[in-house]
CSV table of C-alpha atoms in Angstrom, one decimal:
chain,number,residue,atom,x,y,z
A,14,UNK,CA,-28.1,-10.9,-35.6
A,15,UNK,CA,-32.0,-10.6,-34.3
A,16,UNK,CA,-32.8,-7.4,-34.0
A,17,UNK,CA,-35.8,-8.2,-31.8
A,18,UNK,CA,-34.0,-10.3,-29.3
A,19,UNK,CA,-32.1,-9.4,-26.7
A,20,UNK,CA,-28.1,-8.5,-27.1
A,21,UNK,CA,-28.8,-7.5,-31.2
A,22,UNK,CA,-27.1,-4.3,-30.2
A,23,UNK,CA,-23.9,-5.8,-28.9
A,24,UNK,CA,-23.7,-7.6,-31.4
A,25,UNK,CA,-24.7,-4.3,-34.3
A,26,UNK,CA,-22.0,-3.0,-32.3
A,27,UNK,CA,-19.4,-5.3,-33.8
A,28,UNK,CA,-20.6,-5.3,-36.9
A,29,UNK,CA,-20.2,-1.2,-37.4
A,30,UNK,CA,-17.2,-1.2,-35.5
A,31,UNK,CA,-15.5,-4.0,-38.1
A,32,UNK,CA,-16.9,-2.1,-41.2
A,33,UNK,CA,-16.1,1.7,-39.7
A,34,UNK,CA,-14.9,2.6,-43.0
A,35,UNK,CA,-18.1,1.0,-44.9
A,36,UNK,CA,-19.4,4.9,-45.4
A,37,UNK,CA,-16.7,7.8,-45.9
A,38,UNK,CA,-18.5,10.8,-45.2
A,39,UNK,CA,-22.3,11.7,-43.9
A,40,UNK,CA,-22.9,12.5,-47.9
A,41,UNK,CA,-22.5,8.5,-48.6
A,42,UNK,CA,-24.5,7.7,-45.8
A,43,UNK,CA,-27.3,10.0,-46.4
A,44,UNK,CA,-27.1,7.8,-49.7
A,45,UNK,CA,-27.5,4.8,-49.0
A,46,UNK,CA,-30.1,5.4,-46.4
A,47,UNK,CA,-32.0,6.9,-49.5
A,48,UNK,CA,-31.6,4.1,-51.4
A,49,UNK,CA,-32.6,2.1,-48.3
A,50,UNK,CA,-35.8,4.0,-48.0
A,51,UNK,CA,-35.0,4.8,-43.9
A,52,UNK,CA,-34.9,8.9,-45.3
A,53,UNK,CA,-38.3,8.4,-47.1
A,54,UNK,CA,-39.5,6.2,-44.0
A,55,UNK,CA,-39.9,3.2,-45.8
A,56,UNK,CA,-37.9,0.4,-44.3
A,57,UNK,CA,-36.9,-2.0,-46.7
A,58,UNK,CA,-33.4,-2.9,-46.9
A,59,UNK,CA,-30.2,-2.4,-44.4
A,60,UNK,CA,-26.6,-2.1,-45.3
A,61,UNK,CA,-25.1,-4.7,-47.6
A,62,UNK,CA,-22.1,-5.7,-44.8
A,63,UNK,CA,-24.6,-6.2,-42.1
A,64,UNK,CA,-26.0,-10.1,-41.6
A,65,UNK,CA,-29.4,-11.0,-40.2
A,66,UNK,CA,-30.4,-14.6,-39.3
A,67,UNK,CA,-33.5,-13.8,-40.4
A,68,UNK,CA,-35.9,-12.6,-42.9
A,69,UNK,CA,-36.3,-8.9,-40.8
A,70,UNK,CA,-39.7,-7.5,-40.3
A,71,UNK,CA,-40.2,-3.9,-41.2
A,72,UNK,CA,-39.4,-3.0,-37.6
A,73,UNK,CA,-36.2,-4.7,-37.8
A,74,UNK,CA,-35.1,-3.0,-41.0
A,75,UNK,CA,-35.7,0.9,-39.2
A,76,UNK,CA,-33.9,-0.3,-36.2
A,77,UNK,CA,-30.7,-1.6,-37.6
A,78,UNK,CA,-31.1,1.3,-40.0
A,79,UNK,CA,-31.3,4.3,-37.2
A,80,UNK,CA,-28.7,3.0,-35.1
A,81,UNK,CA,-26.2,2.2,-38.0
A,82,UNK,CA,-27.1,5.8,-38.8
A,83,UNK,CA,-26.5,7.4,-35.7
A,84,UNK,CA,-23.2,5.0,-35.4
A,85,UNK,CA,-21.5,6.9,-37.9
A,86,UNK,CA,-22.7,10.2,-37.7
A,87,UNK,CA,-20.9,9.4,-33.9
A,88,UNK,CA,-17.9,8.0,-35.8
A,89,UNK,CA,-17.6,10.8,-38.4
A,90,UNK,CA,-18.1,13.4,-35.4
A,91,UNK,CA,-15.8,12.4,-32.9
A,92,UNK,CA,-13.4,9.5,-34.5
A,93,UNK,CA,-14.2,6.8,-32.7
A,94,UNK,CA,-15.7,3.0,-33.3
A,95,UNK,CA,-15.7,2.3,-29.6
A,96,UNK,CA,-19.7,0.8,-29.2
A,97,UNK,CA,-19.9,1.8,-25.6
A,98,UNK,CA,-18.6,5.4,-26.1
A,99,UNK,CA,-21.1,5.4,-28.8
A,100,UNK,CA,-24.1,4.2,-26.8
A,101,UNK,CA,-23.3,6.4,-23.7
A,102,UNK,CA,-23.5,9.0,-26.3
A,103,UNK,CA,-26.6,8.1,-27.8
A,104,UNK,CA,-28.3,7.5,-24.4
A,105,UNK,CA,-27.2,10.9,-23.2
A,106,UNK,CA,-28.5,12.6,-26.5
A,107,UNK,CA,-32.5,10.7,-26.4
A,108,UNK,CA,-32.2,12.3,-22.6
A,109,UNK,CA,-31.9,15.6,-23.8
A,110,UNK,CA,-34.7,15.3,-25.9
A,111,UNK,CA,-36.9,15.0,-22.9
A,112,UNK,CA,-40.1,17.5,-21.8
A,113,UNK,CA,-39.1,19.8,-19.4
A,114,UNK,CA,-37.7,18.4,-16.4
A,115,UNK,CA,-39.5,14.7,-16.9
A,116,UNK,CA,-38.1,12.4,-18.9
A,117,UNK,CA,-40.6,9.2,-20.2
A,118,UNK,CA,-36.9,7.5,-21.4
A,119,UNK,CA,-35.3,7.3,-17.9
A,120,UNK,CA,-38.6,5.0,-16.7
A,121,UNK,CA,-38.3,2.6,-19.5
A,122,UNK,CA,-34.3,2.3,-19.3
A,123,UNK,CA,-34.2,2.4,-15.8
A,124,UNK,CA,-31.4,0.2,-14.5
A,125,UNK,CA,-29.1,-3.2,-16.4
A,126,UNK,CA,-26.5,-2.1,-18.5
A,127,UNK,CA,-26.5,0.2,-21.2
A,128,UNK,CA,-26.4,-1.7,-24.3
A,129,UNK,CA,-30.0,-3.4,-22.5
A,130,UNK,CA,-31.1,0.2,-21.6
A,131,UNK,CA,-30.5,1.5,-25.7
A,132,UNK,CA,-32.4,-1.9,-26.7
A,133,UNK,CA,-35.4,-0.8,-24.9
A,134,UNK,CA,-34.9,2.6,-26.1
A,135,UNK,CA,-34.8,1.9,-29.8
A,136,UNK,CA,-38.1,-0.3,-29.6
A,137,UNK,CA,-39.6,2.4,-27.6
A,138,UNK,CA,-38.5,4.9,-30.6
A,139,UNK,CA,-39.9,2.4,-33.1
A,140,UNK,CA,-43.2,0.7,-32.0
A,141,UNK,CA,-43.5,2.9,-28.4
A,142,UNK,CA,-44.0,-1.1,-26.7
A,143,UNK,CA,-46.5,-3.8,-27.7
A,144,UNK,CA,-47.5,-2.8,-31.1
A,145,UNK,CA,-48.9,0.8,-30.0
A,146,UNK,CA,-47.9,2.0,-33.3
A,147,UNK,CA,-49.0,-1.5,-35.2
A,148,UNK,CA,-47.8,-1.0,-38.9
A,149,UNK,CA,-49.0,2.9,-39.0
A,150,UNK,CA,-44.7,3.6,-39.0
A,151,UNK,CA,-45.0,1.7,-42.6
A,152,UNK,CA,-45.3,4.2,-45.3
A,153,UNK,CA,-46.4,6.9,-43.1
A,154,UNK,CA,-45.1,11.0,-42.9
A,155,UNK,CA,-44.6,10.3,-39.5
A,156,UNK,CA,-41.9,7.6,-40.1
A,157,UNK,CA,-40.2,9.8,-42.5
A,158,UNK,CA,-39.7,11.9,-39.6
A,159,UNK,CA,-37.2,9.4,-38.1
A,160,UNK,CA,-35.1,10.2,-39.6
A,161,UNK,CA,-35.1,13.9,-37.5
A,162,UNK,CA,-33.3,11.5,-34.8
A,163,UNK,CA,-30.6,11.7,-36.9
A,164,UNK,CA,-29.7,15.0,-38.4
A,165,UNK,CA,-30.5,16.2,-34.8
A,166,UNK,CA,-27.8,13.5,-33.1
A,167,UNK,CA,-25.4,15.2,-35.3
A,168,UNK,CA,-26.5,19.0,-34.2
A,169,UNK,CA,-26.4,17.4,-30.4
A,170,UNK,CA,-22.5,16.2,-31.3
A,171,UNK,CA,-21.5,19.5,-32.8
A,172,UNK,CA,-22.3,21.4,-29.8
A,173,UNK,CA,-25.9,22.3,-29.9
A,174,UNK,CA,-27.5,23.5,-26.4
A,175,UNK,CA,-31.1,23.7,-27.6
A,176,UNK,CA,-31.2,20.3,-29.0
A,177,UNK,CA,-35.1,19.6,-28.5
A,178,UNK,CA,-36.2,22.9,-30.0
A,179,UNK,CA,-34.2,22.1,-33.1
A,180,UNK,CA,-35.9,19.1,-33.4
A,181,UNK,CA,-39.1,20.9,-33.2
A,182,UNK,CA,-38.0,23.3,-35.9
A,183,UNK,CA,-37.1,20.5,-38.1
A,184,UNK,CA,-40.6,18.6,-37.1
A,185,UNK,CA,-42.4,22.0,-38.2
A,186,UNK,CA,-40.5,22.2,-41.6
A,187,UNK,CA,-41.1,18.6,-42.7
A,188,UNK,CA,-44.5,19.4,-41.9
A,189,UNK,CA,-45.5,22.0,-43.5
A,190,UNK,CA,-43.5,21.1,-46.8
A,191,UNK,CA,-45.9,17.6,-46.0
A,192,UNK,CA,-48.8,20.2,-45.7
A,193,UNK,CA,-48.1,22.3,-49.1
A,194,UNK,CA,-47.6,18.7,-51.3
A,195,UNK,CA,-50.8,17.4,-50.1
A,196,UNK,CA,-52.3,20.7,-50.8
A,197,UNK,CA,-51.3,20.4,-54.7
A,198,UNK,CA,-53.0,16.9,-55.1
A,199,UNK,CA,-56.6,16.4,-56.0
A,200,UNK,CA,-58.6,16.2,-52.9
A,201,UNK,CA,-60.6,12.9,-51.9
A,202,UNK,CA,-62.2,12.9,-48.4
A,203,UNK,CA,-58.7,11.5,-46.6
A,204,UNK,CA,-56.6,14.0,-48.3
A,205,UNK,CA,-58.9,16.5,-47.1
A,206,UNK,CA,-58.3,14.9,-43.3
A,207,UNK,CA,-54.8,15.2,-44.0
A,208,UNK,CA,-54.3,18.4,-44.8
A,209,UNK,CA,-56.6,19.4,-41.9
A,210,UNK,CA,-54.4,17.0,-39.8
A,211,UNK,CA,-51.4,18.6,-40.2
A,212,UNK,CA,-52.5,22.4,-40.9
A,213,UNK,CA,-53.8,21.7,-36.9
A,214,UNK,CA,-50.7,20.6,-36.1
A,215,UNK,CA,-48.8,24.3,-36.8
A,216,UNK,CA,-50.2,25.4,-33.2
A,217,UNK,CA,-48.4,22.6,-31.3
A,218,UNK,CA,-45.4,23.7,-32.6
A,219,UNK,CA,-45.6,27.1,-30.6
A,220,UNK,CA,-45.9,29.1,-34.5
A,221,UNK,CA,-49.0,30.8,-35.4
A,222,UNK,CA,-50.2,29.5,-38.8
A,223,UNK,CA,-51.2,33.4,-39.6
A,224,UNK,CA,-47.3,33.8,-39.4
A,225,UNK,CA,-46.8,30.5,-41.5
A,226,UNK,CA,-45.1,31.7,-44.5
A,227,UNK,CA,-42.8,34.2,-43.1
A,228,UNK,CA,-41.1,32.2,-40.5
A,229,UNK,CA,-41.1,29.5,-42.6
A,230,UNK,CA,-38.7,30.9,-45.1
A,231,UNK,CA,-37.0,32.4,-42.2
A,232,UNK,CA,-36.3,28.8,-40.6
A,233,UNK,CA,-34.9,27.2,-43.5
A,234,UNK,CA,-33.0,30.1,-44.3
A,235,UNK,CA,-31.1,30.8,-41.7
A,236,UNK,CA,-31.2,28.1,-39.2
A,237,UNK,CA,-31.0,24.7,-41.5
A,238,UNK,CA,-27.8,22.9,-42.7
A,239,UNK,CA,-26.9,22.4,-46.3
A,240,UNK,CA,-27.5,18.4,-44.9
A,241,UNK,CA,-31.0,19.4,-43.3
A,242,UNK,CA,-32.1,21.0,-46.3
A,243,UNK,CA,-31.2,18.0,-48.9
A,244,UNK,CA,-33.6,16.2,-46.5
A,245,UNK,CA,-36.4,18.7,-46.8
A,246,UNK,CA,-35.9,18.2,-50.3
A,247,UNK,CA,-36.0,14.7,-50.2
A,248,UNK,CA,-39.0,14.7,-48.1
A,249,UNK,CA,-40.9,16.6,-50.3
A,250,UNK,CA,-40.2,14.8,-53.7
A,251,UNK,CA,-42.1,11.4,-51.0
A,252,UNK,CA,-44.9,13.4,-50.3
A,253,UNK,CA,-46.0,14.4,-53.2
A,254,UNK,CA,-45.3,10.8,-54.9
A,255,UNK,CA,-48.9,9.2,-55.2
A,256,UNK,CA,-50.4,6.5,-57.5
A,257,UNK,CA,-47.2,5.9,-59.1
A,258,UNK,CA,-46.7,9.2,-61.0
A,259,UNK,CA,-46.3,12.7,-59.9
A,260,UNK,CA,-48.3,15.7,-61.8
A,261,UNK,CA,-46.6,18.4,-63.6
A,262,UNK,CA,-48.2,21.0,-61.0
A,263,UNK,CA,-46.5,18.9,-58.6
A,264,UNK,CA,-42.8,18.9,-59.8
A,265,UNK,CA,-43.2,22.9,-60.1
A,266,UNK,CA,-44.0,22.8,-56.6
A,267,UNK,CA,-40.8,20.3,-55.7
A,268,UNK,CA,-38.8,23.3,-58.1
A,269,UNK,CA,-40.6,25.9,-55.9
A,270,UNK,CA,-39.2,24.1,-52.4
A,271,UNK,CA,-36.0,23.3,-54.0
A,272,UNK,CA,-35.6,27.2,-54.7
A,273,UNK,CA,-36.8,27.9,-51.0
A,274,UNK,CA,-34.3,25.8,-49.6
A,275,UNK,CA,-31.1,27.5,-51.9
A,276,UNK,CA,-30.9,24.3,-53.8
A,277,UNK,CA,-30.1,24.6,-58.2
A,278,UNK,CA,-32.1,23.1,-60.2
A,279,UNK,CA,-29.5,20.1,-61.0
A,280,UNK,CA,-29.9,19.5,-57.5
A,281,UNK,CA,-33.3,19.7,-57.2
A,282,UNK,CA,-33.9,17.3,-61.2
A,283,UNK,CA,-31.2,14.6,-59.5
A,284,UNK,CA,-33.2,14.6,-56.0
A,285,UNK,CA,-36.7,14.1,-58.0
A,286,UNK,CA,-34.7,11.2,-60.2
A,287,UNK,CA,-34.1,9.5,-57.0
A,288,UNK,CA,-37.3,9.5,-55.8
A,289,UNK,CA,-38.7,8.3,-58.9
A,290,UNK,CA,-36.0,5.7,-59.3
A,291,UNK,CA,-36.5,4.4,-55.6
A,292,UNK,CA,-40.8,4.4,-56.1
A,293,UNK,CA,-40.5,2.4,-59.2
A,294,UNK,CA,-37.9,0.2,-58.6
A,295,UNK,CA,-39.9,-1.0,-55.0
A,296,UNK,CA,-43.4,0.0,-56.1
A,297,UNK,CA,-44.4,-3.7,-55.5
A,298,UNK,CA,-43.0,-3.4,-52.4
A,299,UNK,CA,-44.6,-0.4,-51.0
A,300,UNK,CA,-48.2,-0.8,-50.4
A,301,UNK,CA,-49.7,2.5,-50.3
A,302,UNK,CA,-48.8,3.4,-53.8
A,303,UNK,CA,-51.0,0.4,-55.0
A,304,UNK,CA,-53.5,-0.1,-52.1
A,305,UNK,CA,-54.5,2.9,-50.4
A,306,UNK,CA,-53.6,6.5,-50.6
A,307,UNK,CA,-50.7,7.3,-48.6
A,308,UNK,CA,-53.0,9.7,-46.9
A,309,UNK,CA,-55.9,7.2,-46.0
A,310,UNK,CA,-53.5,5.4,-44.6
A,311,UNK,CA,-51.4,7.3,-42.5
A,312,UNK,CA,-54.8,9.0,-41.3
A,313,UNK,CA,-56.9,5.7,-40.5
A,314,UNK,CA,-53.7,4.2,-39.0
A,315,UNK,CA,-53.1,6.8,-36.5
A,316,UNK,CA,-56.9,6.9,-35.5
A,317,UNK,CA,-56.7,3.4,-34.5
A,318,UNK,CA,-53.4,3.6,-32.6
A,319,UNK,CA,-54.8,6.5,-30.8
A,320,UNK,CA,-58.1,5.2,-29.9
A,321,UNK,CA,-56.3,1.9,-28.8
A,322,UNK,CA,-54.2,4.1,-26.7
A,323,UNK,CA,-56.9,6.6,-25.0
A,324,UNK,CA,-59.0,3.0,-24.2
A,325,UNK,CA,-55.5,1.1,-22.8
A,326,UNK,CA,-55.1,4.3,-20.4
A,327,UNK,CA,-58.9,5.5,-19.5
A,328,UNK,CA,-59.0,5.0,-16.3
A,329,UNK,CA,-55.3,7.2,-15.7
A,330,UNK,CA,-57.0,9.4,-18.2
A,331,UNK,CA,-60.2,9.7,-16.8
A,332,UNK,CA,-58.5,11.0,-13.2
A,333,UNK,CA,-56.2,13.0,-14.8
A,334,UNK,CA,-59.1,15.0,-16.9
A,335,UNK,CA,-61.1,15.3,-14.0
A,336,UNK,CA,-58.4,16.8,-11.8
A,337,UNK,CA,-58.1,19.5,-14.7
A,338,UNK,CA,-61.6,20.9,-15.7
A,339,UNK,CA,-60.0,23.8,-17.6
A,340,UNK,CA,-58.5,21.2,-20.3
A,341,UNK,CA,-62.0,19.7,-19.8
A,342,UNK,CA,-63.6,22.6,-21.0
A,343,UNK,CA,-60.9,23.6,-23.7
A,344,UNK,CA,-61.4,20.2,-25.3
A,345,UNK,CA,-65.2,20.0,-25.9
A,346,UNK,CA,-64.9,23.7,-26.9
A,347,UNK,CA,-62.5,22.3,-29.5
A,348,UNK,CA,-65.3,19.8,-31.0
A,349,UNK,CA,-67.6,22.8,-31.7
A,350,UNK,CA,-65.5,25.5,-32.6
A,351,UNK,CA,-61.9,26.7,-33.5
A,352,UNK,CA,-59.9,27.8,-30.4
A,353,UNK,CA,-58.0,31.0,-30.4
A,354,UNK,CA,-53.9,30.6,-30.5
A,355,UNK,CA,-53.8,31.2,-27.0
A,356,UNK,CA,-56.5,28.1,-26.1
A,357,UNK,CA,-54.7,26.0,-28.3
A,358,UNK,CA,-51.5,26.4,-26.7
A,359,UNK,CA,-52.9,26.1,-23.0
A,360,UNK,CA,-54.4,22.9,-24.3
A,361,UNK,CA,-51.2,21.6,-25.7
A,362,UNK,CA,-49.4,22.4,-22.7
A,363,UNK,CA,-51.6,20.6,-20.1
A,364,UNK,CA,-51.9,17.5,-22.5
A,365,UNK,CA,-48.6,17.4,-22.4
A,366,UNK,CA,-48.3,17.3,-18.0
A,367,UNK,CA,-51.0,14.9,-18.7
A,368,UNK,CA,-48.8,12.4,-21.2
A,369,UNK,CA,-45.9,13.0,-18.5
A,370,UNK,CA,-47.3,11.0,-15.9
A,371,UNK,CA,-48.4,8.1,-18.5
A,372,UNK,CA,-45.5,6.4,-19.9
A,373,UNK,CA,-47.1,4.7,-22.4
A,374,UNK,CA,-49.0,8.2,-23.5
A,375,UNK,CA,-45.0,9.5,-24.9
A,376,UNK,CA,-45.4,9.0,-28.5
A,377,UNK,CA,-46.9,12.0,-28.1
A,378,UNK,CA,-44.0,13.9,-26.9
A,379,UNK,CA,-41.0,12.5,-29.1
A,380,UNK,CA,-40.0,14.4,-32.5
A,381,UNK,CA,-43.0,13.8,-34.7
A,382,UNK,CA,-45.3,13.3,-32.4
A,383,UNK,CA,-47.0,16.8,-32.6
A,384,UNK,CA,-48.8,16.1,-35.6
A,385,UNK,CA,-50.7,13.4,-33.6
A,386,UNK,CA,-52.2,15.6,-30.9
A,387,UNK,CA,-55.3,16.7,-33.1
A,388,UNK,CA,-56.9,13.2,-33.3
A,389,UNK,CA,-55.9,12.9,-30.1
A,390,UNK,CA,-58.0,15.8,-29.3
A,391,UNK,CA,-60.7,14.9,-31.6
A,392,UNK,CA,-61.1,11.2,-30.2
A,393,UNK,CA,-60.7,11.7,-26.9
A,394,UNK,CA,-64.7,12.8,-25.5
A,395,UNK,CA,-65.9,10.4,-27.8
A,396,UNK,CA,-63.8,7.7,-26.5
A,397,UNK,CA,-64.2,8.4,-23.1
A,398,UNK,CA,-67.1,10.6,-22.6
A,399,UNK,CA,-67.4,9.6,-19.0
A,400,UNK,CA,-65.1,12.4,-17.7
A,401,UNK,CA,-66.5,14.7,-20.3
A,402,UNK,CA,-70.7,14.1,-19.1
A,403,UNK,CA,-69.2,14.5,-15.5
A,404,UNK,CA,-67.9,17.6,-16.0
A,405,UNK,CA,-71.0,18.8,-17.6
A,406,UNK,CA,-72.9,17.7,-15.0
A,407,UNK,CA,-70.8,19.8,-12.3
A,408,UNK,CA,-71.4,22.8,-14.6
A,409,UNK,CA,-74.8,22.7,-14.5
A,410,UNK,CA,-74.7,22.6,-10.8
């Protein structure tokens, strides 16, 4: 099986329906995707009873890994191994997770047959087409958020009606837990731009970051699964990992979020043992615990895919700004000075009509994809200061 050739997921298909009882329960799953790395969003190995002709790229790994997961949460929902009931399903659940009334999904799987439409789909929720993403998914927060696709397919199969604003609540609890652990390490310059990264991103998530701590613990208290929760967990024991060893301030803040979410401390002790087990069993593998900071990374990487992204789409861009000098205005406002709640959300809101009408603009609007919108912001009117002098000019008309 090539998971980058066409007909992988026919044949993915066959290989999950023959081994339908290679994981019992969404408990043994959730492990072995641990052990896998897919929950820490580090794609290094798939399940043992699936073959590959190939060597598989990093790429290849998350793909066979979020469909096999989303495979049996369908299985261990509904009771059935039948692959085209499953990717009707799965098709039916990534159009619910659309923006309003447009969904970017229906454009790229427009017409052929389904398992063709869920092939595009996949690569689309993986690289977003022609290597927009490049190898920022590696080793990044936002590929840890992947796994959101999943525990919010299983929300969608049990019944629930507001599947994209789950998904949003579990984007804005990943992170902020993301936010806290970066706040306990020692800043360097790219931590700083981290933590400023994703403390932006509490506004696009329609909470006000004055109201951070109280609805917070009122989220994962009330509106999280036991499942969700482990994840949280699990996510938090990554983020904190850094240059091979994690600080003692830094396990009392894993205890702290382990008490937040209702979890013991055996619970919490055996999720920080698996971390620590996983980092130094693969640390050759994984290269931002020996190269560069899991922050510098993730922070330079997503610079350049933006920047390659506003300059791929400046000329849509450029007519779309110019056709809205309100966003105009909100966004150079934004370079000089902080916007109130209220300007941030208008801002977000018209990006977001703006990114509906460029196809390739979607990564923006797909679980995760809020944290991105501040570089966006910030790169954009150096990137394409055309539409940005223009509209100065009209103002001094």
């Amino acid at each position: 099986m090539n998971p980058s050739a066409s007909g992988w997921i026919n044949k993915l298909g066959h290989f999950l329906q023959k081994n339908a009882d290679g994981f019992h329960d969404f408990d043994q799953l959730y492990h072995n995707l641990k052990e896998n790395g897919f929950v820490y969003g580090i794609h290094l190995h798939i399940p043992p009873f699936i073959n590959s002709e190939h060597r598989l790229t990093d790429d290849e790994v998350a793909k066979i890994n979020l469909l096999t997961a989303l495979f049996y949460v369908f299985h261990f929902s509904r009771g059935s191994t039948d692959p085209k009931a499953f990717v009707q399903m799965v098709l039916d659940y990534y159009r619910h997770l659309e923006i309003g009334e447009f969904s970017f999904f229906e454009k790229i799987i427009a017409g052929s047959d389904n398992e063709s439409k869920l092939e595009r789909l996949i690569d689309s929720r993986i690289k977003l087409g022609e290597n927009l993403i490049d190898r920022t998914f590696g080793n990044s927060i936002t590929n840890s958020l992947l796994f959101i696709d999943v525990l919010t397919f299983k929300r969608f199969l049990e019944g629930e009606k507001r599947i994209l604003g789950h998904a949003r609540i579990l984007e804005y609890s990943a992170i902020n837990i993301a936010l806290h652990a970066k706040k306990t390490k020692e800043s360097d310059d790219h931590d700083a731009k981290m933590v400023q990264l994703l403390a932006a991103s509490l506004t696009y998530v329609d909470i006000e970051p004055d109201k951070y701590d109280k609805s917070y613990h009122k989220i994962i208290g009330n509106q999280l699964t036991a499942e969700e929760k482990q994840y949280l967990l699990d996510l938090t024991c990554m983020a904190v990992w850094k240059d091979h060893a994690i600080e003692r301030h830094e396990l009392t803040f894993v205890k702290n979020i382990g008490a937040d979410l209702g979890k013991t401390p055996e619970e919490v002790e055996a999720s920080f043992c698996q971390a620590k087990e996983f980092f130094e069993k693969n640390y050759k593998r994984i290269s931002f615990l020996h190269d560069k900071s899991l922050a510098e990374q993730y922070y330079d990487n997503m610079a350049k895919t933006i920047g390659k992204l506003i300059v791929r789409n400046s000329k849509r861009l450029k007519k779309e700004l110019l056709e809205s000098k309100e966003l105009i205005a909100l966004i150079s406002k934004s370079t000089v000075k902080e916007l109130t709640i209220e300007e941030k959300k208008k801002m977000r809101n018209q990006l977001i009509d703006i990114f509906k009408s460029i196809p390739s603009l979607a990564i923006f609007m797909l679980p995760g994809g809020a944290i991105l919108l501040p570089i966006f912001v910030k790169l954009i009117p150096t990137l394409l200061p055309s539409a940005f002098d223009d509209n100065r000019m009209e103002k001094k008309q």
